[in-house]
PDB file of C-alpha atoms in Angstrom:
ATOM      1  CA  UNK A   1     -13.091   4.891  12.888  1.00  0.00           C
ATOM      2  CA  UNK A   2     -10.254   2.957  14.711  1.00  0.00           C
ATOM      3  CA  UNK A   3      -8.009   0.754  12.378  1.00  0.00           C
ATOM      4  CA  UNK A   4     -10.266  -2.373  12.115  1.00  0.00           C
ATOM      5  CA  UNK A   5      -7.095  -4.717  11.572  1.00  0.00           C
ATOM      6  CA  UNK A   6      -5.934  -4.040  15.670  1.00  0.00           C
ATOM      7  CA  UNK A   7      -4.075  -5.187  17.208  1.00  0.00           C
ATOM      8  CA  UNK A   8      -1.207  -7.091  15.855  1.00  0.00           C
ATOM      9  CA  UNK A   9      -1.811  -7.199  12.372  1.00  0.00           C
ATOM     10  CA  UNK A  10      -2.276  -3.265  12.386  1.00  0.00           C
ATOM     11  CA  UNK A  11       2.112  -2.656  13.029  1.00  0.00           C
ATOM     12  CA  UNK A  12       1.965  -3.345   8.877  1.00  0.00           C
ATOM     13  CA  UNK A  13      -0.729  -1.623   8.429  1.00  0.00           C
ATOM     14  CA  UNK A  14      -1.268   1.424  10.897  1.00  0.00           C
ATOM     15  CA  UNK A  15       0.265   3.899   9.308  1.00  0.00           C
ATOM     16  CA  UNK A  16      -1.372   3.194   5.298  1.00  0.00           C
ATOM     17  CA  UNK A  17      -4.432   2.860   6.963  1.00  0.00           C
ATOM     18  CA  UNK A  18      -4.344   6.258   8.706  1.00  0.00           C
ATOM     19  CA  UNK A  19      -3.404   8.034   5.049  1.00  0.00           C
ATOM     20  CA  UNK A  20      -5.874   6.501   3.096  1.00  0.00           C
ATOM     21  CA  UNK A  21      -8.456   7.077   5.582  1.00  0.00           C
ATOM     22  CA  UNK A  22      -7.851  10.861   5.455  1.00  0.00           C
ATOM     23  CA  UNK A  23      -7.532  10.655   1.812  1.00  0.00           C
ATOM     24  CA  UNK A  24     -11.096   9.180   1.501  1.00  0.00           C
ATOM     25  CA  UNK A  25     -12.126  11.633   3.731  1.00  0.00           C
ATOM     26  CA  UNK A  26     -11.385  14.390   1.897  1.00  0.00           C
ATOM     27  CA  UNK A  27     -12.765  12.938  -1.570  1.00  0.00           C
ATOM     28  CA  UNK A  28     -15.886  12.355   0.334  1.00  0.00           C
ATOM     29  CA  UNK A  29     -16.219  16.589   1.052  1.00  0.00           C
ATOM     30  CA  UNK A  30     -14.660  17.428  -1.796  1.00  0.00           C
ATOM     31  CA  UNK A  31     -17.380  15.681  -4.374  1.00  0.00           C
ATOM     32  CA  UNK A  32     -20.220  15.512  -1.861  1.00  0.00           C
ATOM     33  CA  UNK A  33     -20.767  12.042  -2.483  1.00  0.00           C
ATOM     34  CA  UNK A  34     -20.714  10.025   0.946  1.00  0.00           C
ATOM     35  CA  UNK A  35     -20.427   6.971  -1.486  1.00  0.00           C
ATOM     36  CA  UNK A  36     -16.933   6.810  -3.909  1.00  0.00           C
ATOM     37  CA  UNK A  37     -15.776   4.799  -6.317  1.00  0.00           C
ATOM     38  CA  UNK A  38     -12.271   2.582  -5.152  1.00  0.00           C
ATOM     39  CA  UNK A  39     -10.133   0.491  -6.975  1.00  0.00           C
ATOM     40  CA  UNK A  40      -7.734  -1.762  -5.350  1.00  0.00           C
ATOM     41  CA  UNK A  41      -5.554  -3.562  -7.477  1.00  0.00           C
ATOM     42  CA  UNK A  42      -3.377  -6.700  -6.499  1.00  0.00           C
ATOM     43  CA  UNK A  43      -6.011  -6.183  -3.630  1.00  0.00           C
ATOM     44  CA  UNK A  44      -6.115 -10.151  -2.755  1.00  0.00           C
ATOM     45  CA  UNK A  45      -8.124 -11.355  -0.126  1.00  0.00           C
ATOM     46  CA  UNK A  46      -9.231  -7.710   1.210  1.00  0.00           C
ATOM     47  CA  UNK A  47      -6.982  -6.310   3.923  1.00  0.00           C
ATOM     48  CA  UNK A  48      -7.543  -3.122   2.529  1.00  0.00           C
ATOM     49  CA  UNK A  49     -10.446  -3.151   0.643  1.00  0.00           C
ATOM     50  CA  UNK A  50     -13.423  -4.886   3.020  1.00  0.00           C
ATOM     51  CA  UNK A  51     -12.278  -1.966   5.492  1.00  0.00           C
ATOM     52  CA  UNK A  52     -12.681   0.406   2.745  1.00  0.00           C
ATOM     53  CA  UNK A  53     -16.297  -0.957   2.029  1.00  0.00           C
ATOM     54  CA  UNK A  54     -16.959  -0.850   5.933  1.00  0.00           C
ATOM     55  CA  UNK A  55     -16.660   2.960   5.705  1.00  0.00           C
ATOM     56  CA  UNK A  56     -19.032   3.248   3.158  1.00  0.00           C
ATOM     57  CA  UNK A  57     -17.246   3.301  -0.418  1.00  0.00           C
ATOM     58  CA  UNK A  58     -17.969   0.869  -3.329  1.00  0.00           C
ATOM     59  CA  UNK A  59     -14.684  -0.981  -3.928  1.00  0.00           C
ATOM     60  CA  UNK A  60     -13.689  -2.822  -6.920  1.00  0.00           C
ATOM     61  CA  UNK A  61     -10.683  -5.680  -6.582  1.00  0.00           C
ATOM     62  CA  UNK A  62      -8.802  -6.959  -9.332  1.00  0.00           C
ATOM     63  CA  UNK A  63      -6.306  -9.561  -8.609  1.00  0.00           C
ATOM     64  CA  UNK A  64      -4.713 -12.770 -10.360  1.00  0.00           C
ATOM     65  CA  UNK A  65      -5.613 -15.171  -7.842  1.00  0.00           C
ATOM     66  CA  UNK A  66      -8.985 -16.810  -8.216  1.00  0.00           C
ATOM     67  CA  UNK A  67      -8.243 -18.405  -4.522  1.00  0.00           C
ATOM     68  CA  UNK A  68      -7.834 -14.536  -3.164  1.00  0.00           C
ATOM     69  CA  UNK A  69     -10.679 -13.458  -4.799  1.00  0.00           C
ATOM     70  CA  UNK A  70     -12.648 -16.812  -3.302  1.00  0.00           C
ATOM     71  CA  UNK A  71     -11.038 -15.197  -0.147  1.00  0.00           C
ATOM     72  CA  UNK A  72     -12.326 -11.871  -0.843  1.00  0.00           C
ATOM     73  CA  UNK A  73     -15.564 -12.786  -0.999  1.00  0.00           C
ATOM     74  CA  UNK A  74     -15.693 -14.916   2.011  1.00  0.00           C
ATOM     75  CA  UNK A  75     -13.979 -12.163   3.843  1.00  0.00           C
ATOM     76  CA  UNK A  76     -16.367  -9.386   2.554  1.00  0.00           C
ATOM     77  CA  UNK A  77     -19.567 -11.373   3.488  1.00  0.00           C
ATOM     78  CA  UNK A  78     -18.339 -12.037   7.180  1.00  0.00           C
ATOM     79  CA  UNK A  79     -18.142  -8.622   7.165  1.00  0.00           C
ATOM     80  CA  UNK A  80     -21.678  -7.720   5.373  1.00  0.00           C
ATOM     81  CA  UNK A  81     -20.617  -5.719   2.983  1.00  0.00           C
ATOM     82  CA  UNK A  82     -20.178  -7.930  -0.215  1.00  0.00           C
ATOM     83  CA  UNK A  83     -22.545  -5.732  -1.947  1.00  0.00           C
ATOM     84  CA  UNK A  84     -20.263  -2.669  -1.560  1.00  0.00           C
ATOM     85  CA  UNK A  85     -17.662  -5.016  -2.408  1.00  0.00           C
ATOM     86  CA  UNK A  86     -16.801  -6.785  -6.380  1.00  0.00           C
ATOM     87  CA  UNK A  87     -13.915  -9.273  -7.071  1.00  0.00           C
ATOM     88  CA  UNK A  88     -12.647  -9.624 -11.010  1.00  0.00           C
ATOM     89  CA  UNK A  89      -9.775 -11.690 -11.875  1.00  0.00           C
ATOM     90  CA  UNK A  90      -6.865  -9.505 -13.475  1.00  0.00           C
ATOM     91  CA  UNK A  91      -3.656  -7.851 -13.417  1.00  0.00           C
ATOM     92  CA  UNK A  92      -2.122  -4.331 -13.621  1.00  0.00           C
ATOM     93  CA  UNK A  93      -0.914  -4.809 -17.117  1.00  0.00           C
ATOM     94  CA  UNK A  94      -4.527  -5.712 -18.732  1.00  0.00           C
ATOM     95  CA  UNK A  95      -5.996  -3.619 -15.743  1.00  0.00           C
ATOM     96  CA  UNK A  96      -8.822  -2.008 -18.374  1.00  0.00           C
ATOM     97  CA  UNK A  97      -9.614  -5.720 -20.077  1.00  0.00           C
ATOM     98  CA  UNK A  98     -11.981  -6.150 -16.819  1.00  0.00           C
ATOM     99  CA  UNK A  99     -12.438  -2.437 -15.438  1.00  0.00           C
ATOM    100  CA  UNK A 100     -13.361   1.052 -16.526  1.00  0.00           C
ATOM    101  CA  UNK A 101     -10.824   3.742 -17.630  1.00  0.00           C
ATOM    102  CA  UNK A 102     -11.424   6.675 -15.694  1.00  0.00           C
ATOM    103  CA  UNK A 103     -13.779   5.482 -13.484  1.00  0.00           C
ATOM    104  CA  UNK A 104     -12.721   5.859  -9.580  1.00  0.00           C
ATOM    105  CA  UNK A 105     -12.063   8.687  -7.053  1.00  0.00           C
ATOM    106  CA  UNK A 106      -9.587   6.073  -5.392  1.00  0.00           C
ATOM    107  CA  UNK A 107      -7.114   3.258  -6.824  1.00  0.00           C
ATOM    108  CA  UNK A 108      -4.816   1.345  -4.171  1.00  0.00           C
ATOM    109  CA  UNK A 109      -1.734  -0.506  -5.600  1.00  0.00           C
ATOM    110  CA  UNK A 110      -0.604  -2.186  -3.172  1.00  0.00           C
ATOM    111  CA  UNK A 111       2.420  -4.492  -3.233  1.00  0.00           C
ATOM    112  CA  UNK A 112       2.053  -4.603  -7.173  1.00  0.00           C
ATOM    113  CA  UNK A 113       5.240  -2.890  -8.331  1.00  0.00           C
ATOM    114  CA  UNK A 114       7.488  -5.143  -7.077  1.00  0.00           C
ATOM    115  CA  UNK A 115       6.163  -7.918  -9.388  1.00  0.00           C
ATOM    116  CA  UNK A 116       4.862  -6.380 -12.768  1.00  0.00           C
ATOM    117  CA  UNK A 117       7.322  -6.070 -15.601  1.00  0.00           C
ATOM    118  CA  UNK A 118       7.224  -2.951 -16.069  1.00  0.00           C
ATOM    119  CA  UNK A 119       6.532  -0.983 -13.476  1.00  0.00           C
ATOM    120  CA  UNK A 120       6.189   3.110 -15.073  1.00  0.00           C
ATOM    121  CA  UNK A 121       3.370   1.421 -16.915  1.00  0.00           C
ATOM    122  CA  UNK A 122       1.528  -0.302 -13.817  1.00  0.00           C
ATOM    123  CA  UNK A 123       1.124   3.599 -12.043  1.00  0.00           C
ATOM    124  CA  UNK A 124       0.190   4.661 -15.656  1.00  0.00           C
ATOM    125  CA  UNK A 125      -2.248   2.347 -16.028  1.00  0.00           C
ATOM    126  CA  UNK A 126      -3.394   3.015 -12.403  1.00  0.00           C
ATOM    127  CA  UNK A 127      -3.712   6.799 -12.718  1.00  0.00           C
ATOM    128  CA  UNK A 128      -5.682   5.999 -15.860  1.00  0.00           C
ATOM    129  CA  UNK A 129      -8.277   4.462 -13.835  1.00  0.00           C
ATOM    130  CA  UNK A 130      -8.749   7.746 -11.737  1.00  0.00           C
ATOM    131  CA  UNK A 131     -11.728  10.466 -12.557  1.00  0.00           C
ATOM    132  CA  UNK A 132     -10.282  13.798 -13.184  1.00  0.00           C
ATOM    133  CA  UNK A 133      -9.833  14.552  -9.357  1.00  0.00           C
ATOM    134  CA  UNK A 134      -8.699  11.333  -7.497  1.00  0.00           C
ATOM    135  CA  UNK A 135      -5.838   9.975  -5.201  1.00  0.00           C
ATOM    136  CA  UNK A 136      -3.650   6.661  -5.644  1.00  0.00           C
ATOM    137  CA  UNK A 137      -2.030   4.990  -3.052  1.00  0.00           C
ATOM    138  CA  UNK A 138       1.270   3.224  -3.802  1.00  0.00           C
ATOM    139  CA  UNK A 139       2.783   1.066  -1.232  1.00  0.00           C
ATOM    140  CA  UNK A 140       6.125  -1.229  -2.343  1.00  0.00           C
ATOM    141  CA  UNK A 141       8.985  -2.230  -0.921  1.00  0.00           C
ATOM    142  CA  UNK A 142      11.768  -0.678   0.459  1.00  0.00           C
ATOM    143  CA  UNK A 143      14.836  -0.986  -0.597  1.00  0.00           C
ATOM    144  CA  UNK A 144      16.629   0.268   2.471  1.00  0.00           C
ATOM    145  CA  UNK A 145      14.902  -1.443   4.604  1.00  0.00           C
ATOM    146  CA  UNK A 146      15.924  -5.087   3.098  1.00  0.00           C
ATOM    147  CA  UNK A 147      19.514  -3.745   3.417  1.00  0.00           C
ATOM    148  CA  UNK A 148      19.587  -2.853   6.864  1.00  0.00           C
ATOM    149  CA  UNK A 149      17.034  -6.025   7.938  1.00  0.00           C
ATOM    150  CA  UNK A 150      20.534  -8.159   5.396  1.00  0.00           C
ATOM    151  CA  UNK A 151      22.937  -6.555   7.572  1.00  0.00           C
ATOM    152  CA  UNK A 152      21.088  -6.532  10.869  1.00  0.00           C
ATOM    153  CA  UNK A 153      20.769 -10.422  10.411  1.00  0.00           C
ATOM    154  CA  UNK A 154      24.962 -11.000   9.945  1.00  0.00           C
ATOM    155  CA  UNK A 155      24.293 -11.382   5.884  1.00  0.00           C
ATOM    156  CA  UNK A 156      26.841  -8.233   4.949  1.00  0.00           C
ATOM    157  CA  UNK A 157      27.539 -10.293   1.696  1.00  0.00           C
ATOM    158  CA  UNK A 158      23.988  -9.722   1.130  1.00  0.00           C
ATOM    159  CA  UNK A 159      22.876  -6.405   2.155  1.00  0.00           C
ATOM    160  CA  UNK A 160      25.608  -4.865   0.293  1.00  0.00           C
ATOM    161  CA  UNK A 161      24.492  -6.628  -3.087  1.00  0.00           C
ATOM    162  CA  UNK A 162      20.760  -5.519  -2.231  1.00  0.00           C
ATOM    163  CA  UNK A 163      22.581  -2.394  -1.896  1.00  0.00           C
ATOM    164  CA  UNK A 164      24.048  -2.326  -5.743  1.00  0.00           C
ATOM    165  CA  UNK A 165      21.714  -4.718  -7.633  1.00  0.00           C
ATOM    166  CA  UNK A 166      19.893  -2.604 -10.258  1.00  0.00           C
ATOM    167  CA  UNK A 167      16.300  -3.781  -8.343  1.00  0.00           C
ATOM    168  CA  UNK A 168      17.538  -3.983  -4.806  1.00  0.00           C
ATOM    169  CA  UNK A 169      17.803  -7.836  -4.555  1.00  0.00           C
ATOM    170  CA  UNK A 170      19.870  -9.609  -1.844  1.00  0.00           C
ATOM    171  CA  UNK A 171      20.197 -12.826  -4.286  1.00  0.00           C
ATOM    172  CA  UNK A 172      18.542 -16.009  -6.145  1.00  0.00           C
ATOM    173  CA  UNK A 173      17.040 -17.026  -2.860  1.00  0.00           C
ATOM    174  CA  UNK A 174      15.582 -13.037  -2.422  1.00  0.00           C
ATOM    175  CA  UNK A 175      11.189 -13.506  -2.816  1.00  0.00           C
ATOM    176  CA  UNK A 176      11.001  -9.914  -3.714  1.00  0.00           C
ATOM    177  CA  UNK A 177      11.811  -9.125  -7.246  1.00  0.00           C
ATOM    178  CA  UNK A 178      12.455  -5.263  -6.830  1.00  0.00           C
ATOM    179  CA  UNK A 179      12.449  -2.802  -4.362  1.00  0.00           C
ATOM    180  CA  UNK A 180      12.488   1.147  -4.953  1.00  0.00           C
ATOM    181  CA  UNK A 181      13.666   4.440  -2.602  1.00  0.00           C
ATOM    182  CA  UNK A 182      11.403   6.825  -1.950  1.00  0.00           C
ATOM    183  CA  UNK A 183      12.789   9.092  -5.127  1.00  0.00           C
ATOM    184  CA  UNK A 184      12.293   6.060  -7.522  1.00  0.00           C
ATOM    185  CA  UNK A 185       8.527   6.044  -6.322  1.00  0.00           C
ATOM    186  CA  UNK A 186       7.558   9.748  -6.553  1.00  0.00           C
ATOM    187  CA  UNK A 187       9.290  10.059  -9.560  1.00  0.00           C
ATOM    188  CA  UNK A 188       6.832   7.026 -11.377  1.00  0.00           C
ATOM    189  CA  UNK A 189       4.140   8.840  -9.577  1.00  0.00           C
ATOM    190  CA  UNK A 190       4.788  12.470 -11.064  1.00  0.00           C
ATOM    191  CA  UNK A 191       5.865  10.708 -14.622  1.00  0.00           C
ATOM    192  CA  UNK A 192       2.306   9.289 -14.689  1.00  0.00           C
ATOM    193  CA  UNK A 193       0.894  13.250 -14.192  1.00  0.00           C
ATOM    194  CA  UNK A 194       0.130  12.798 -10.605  1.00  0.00           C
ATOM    195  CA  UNK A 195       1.538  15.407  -7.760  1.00  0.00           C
ATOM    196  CA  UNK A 196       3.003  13.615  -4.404  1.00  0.00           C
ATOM    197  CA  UNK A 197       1.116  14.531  -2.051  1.00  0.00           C
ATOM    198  CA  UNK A 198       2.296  12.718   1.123  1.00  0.00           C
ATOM    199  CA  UNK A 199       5.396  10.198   1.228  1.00  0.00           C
ATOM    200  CA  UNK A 200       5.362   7.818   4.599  1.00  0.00           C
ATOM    201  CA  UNK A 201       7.776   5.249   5.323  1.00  0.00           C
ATOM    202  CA  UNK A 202       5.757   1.936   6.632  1.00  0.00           C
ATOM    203  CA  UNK A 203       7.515  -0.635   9.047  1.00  0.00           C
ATOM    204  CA  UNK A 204      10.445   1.554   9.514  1.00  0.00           C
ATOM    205  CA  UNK A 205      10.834  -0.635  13.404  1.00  0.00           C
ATOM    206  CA  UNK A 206       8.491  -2.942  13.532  1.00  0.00           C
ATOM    207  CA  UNK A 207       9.998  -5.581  11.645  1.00  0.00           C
ATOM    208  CA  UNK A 208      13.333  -5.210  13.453  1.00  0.00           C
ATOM    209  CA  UNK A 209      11.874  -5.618  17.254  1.00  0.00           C
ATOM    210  CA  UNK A 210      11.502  -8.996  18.550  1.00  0.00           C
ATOM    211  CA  UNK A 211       8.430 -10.081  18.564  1.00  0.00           C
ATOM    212  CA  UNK A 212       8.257 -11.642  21.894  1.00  0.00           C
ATOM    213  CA  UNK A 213       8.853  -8.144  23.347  1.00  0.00           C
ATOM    214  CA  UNK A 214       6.126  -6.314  21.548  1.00  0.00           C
ATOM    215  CA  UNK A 215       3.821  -9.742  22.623  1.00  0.00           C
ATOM    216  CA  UNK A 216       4.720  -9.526  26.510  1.00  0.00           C
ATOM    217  CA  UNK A 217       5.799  -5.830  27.574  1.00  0.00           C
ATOM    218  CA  UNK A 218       2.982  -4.192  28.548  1.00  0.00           C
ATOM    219  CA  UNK A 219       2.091  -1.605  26.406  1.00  0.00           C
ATOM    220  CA  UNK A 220       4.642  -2.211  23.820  1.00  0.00           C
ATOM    221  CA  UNK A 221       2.679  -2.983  20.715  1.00  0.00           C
ATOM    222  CA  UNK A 222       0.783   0.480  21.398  1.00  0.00           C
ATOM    223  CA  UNK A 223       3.665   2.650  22.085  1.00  0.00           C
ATOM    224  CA  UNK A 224       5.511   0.767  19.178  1.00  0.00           C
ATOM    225  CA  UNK A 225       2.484   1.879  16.817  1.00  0.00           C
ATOM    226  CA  UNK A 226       3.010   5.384  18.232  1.00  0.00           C
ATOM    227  CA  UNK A 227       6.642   5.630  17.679  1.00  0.00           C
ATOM    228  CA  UNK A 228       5.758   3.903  13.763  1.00  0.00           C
ATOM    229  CA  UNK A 229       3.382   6.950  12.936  1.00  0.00           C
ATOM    230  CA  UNK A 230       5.566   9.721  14.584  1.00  0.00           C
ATOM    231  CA  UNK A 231       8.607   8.601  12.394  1.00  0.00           C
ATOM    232  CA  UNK A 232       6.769   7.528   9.324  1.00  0.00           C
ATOM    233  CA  UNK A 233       6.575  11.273   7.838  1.00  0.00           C
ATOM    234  CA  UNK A 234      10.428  11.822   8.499  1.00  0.00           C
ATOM    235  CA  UNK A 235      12.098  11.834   5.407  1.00  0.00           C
ATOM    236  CA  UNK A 236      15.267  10.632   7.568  1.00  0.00           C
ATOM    237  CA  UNK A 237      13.333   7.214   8.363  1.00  0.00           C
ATOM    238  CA  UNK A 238      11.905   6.829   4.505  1.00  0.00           C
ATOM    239  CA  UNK A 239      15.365   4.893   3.686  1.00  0.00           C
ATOM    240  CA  UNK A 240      15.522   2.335   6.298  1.00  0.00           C
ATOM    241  CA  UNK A 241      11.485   1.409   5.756  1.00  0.00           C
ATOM    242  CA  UNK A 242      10.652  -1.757   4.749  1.00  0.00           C
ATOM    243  CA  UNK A 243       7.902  -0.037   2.925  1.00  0.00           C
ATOM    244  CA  UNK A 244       6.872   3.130   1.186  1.00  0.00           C
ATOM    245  CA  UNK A 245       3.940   4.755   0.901  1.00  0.00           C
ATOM    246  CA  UNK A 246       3.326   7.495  -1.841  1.00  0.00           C
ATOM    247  CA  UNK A 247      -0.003   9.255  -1.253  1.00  0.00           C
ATOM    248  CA  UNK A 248      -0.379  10.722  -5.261  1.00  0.00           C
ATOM    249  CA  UNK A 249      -3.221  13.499  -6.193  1.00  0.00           C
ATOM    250  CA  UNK A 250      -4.635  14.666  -9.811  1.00  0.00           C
ATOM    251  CA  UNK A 251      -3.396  18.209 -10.019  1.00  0.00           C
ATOM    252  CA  UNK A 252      -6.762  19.563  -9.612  1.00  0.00           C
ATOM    253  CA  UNK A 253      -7.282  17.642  -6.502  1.00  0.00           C
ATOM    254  CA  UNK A 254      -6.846  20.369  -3.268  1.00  0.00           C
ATOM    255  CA  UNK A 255      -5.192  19.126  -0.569  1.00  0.00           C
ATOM    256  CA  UNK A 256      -7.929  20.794   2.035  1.00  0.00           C
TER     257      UNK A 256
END
């Protein structure tokens, strides 16, 4: 199944979308069960999740939002799946107030770290969701990607305090309240009990081509997609992403 978020949408997303798809995958042979059980938290309106349901999978969304979650359902209904698909109003800190401890093959968190308090105990909290074999996917922010994108944009001032601030922040005006290297990621992900099983770096060029070029070259936004998944598994590209991706796997969980 092709990425259903083509074209233009799919340079943020490609690459995630490709992982978790394999990961899914290889639940579904390892347990037998065409049918799993996905949690997706901070999953807002669905970018992630009503594809998920579209492949088959049962998926659970807990967000703060009650307007994403209106959004959610709207989005999942368009697609007919809203009865693979159930929206709950939460967070990652009181993540088992509204869902079940131990009760997924899958949990997505997804842009989430950047914002909790604490995050160690967000990635606790989501491998705590998983069954005894299970995968999370983590996706946050880079933090070497906001430096270069700083620099890149004549803000040296800037990039070099993103550079030294304790949560990789360019300044008051900065949206993102902390970013993380790849090491800081796999490092919650293996302190929760989890082994890393894949490490991608997401948006490592897209968001530093002009837009206009990917829009009228012909070709461009496919070979730009291309040259996104070749480099995300390079280690050498993971520190000028603008996002991460850890791919993390209960020890029991075989990689075939």
């Amino acid at each position: 199944m092709s990425d259903p978020m083509r074209p233009r949408a799919s340079l943020r997303t490609a690459v995630v979308w490709e992982v978790l798809q394999e990961a899914l995958e290889r639940r579904v042979k390892s347990t037998g069960r065409e049918s799993l059980d996905v949690l997706d938290t901070g999953g807002g309106s669905g970018n992630f999740a009503v594809p998920v349901a579209r492949l088959g999978h049962r998926v659970t969304v807990v967000d703060p939002s009650p307007n994403a979650l209106f959004a959610l359902e709207r989005r999942a209904a368009e697609a007919d799946v809203a009865d693979r698909v159930k929206g709950v109003q939460g967070d990652a800190h009181g993540l088992f107030d509204v869902v079940e401890r131990g009760g997924y093959d899958a949990v997505l968190c997804h842009g989430v770290l950047e914002y909790v308090d604490d995050p160690a105990e967000g990635v606790r909290n989501a491998v705590a969701a998983l069954r005894s074999e299970g995968v999370l996917s983590l996706l946050a922010a880079g933090l070497g990607g906001a430096v270069l994108a700083r620099a890149l944009a004549g803000h040296f001032k800037e990039a070099r305090q993103a550079l030294e601030n304790p949560d990789g922040r360019w300044g008051e005006g900065d949206p993102v309240p902390r970013r993380f290297t790849a090491e800081q990621l796999s490092a919650l992900v293996e302190g929760a009990g989890l082994r890393v099983g894949a490490v991608h770096g997401v948006r490592v060029f897209a968001d530093l081509v002009p837009g206009v070029l990917v829009d009228t070259e012909p070709g461009a936004l496919e070979a730009l997609l291309k040259l996104e998944e070749a480099a995300a598994q390079s280690p050498a590209f993971h520190s000028v992403a603008t996002q991460l991706h850890v791919l993390g796997e209960t020890q029991g969980t075989s990689e075939a």
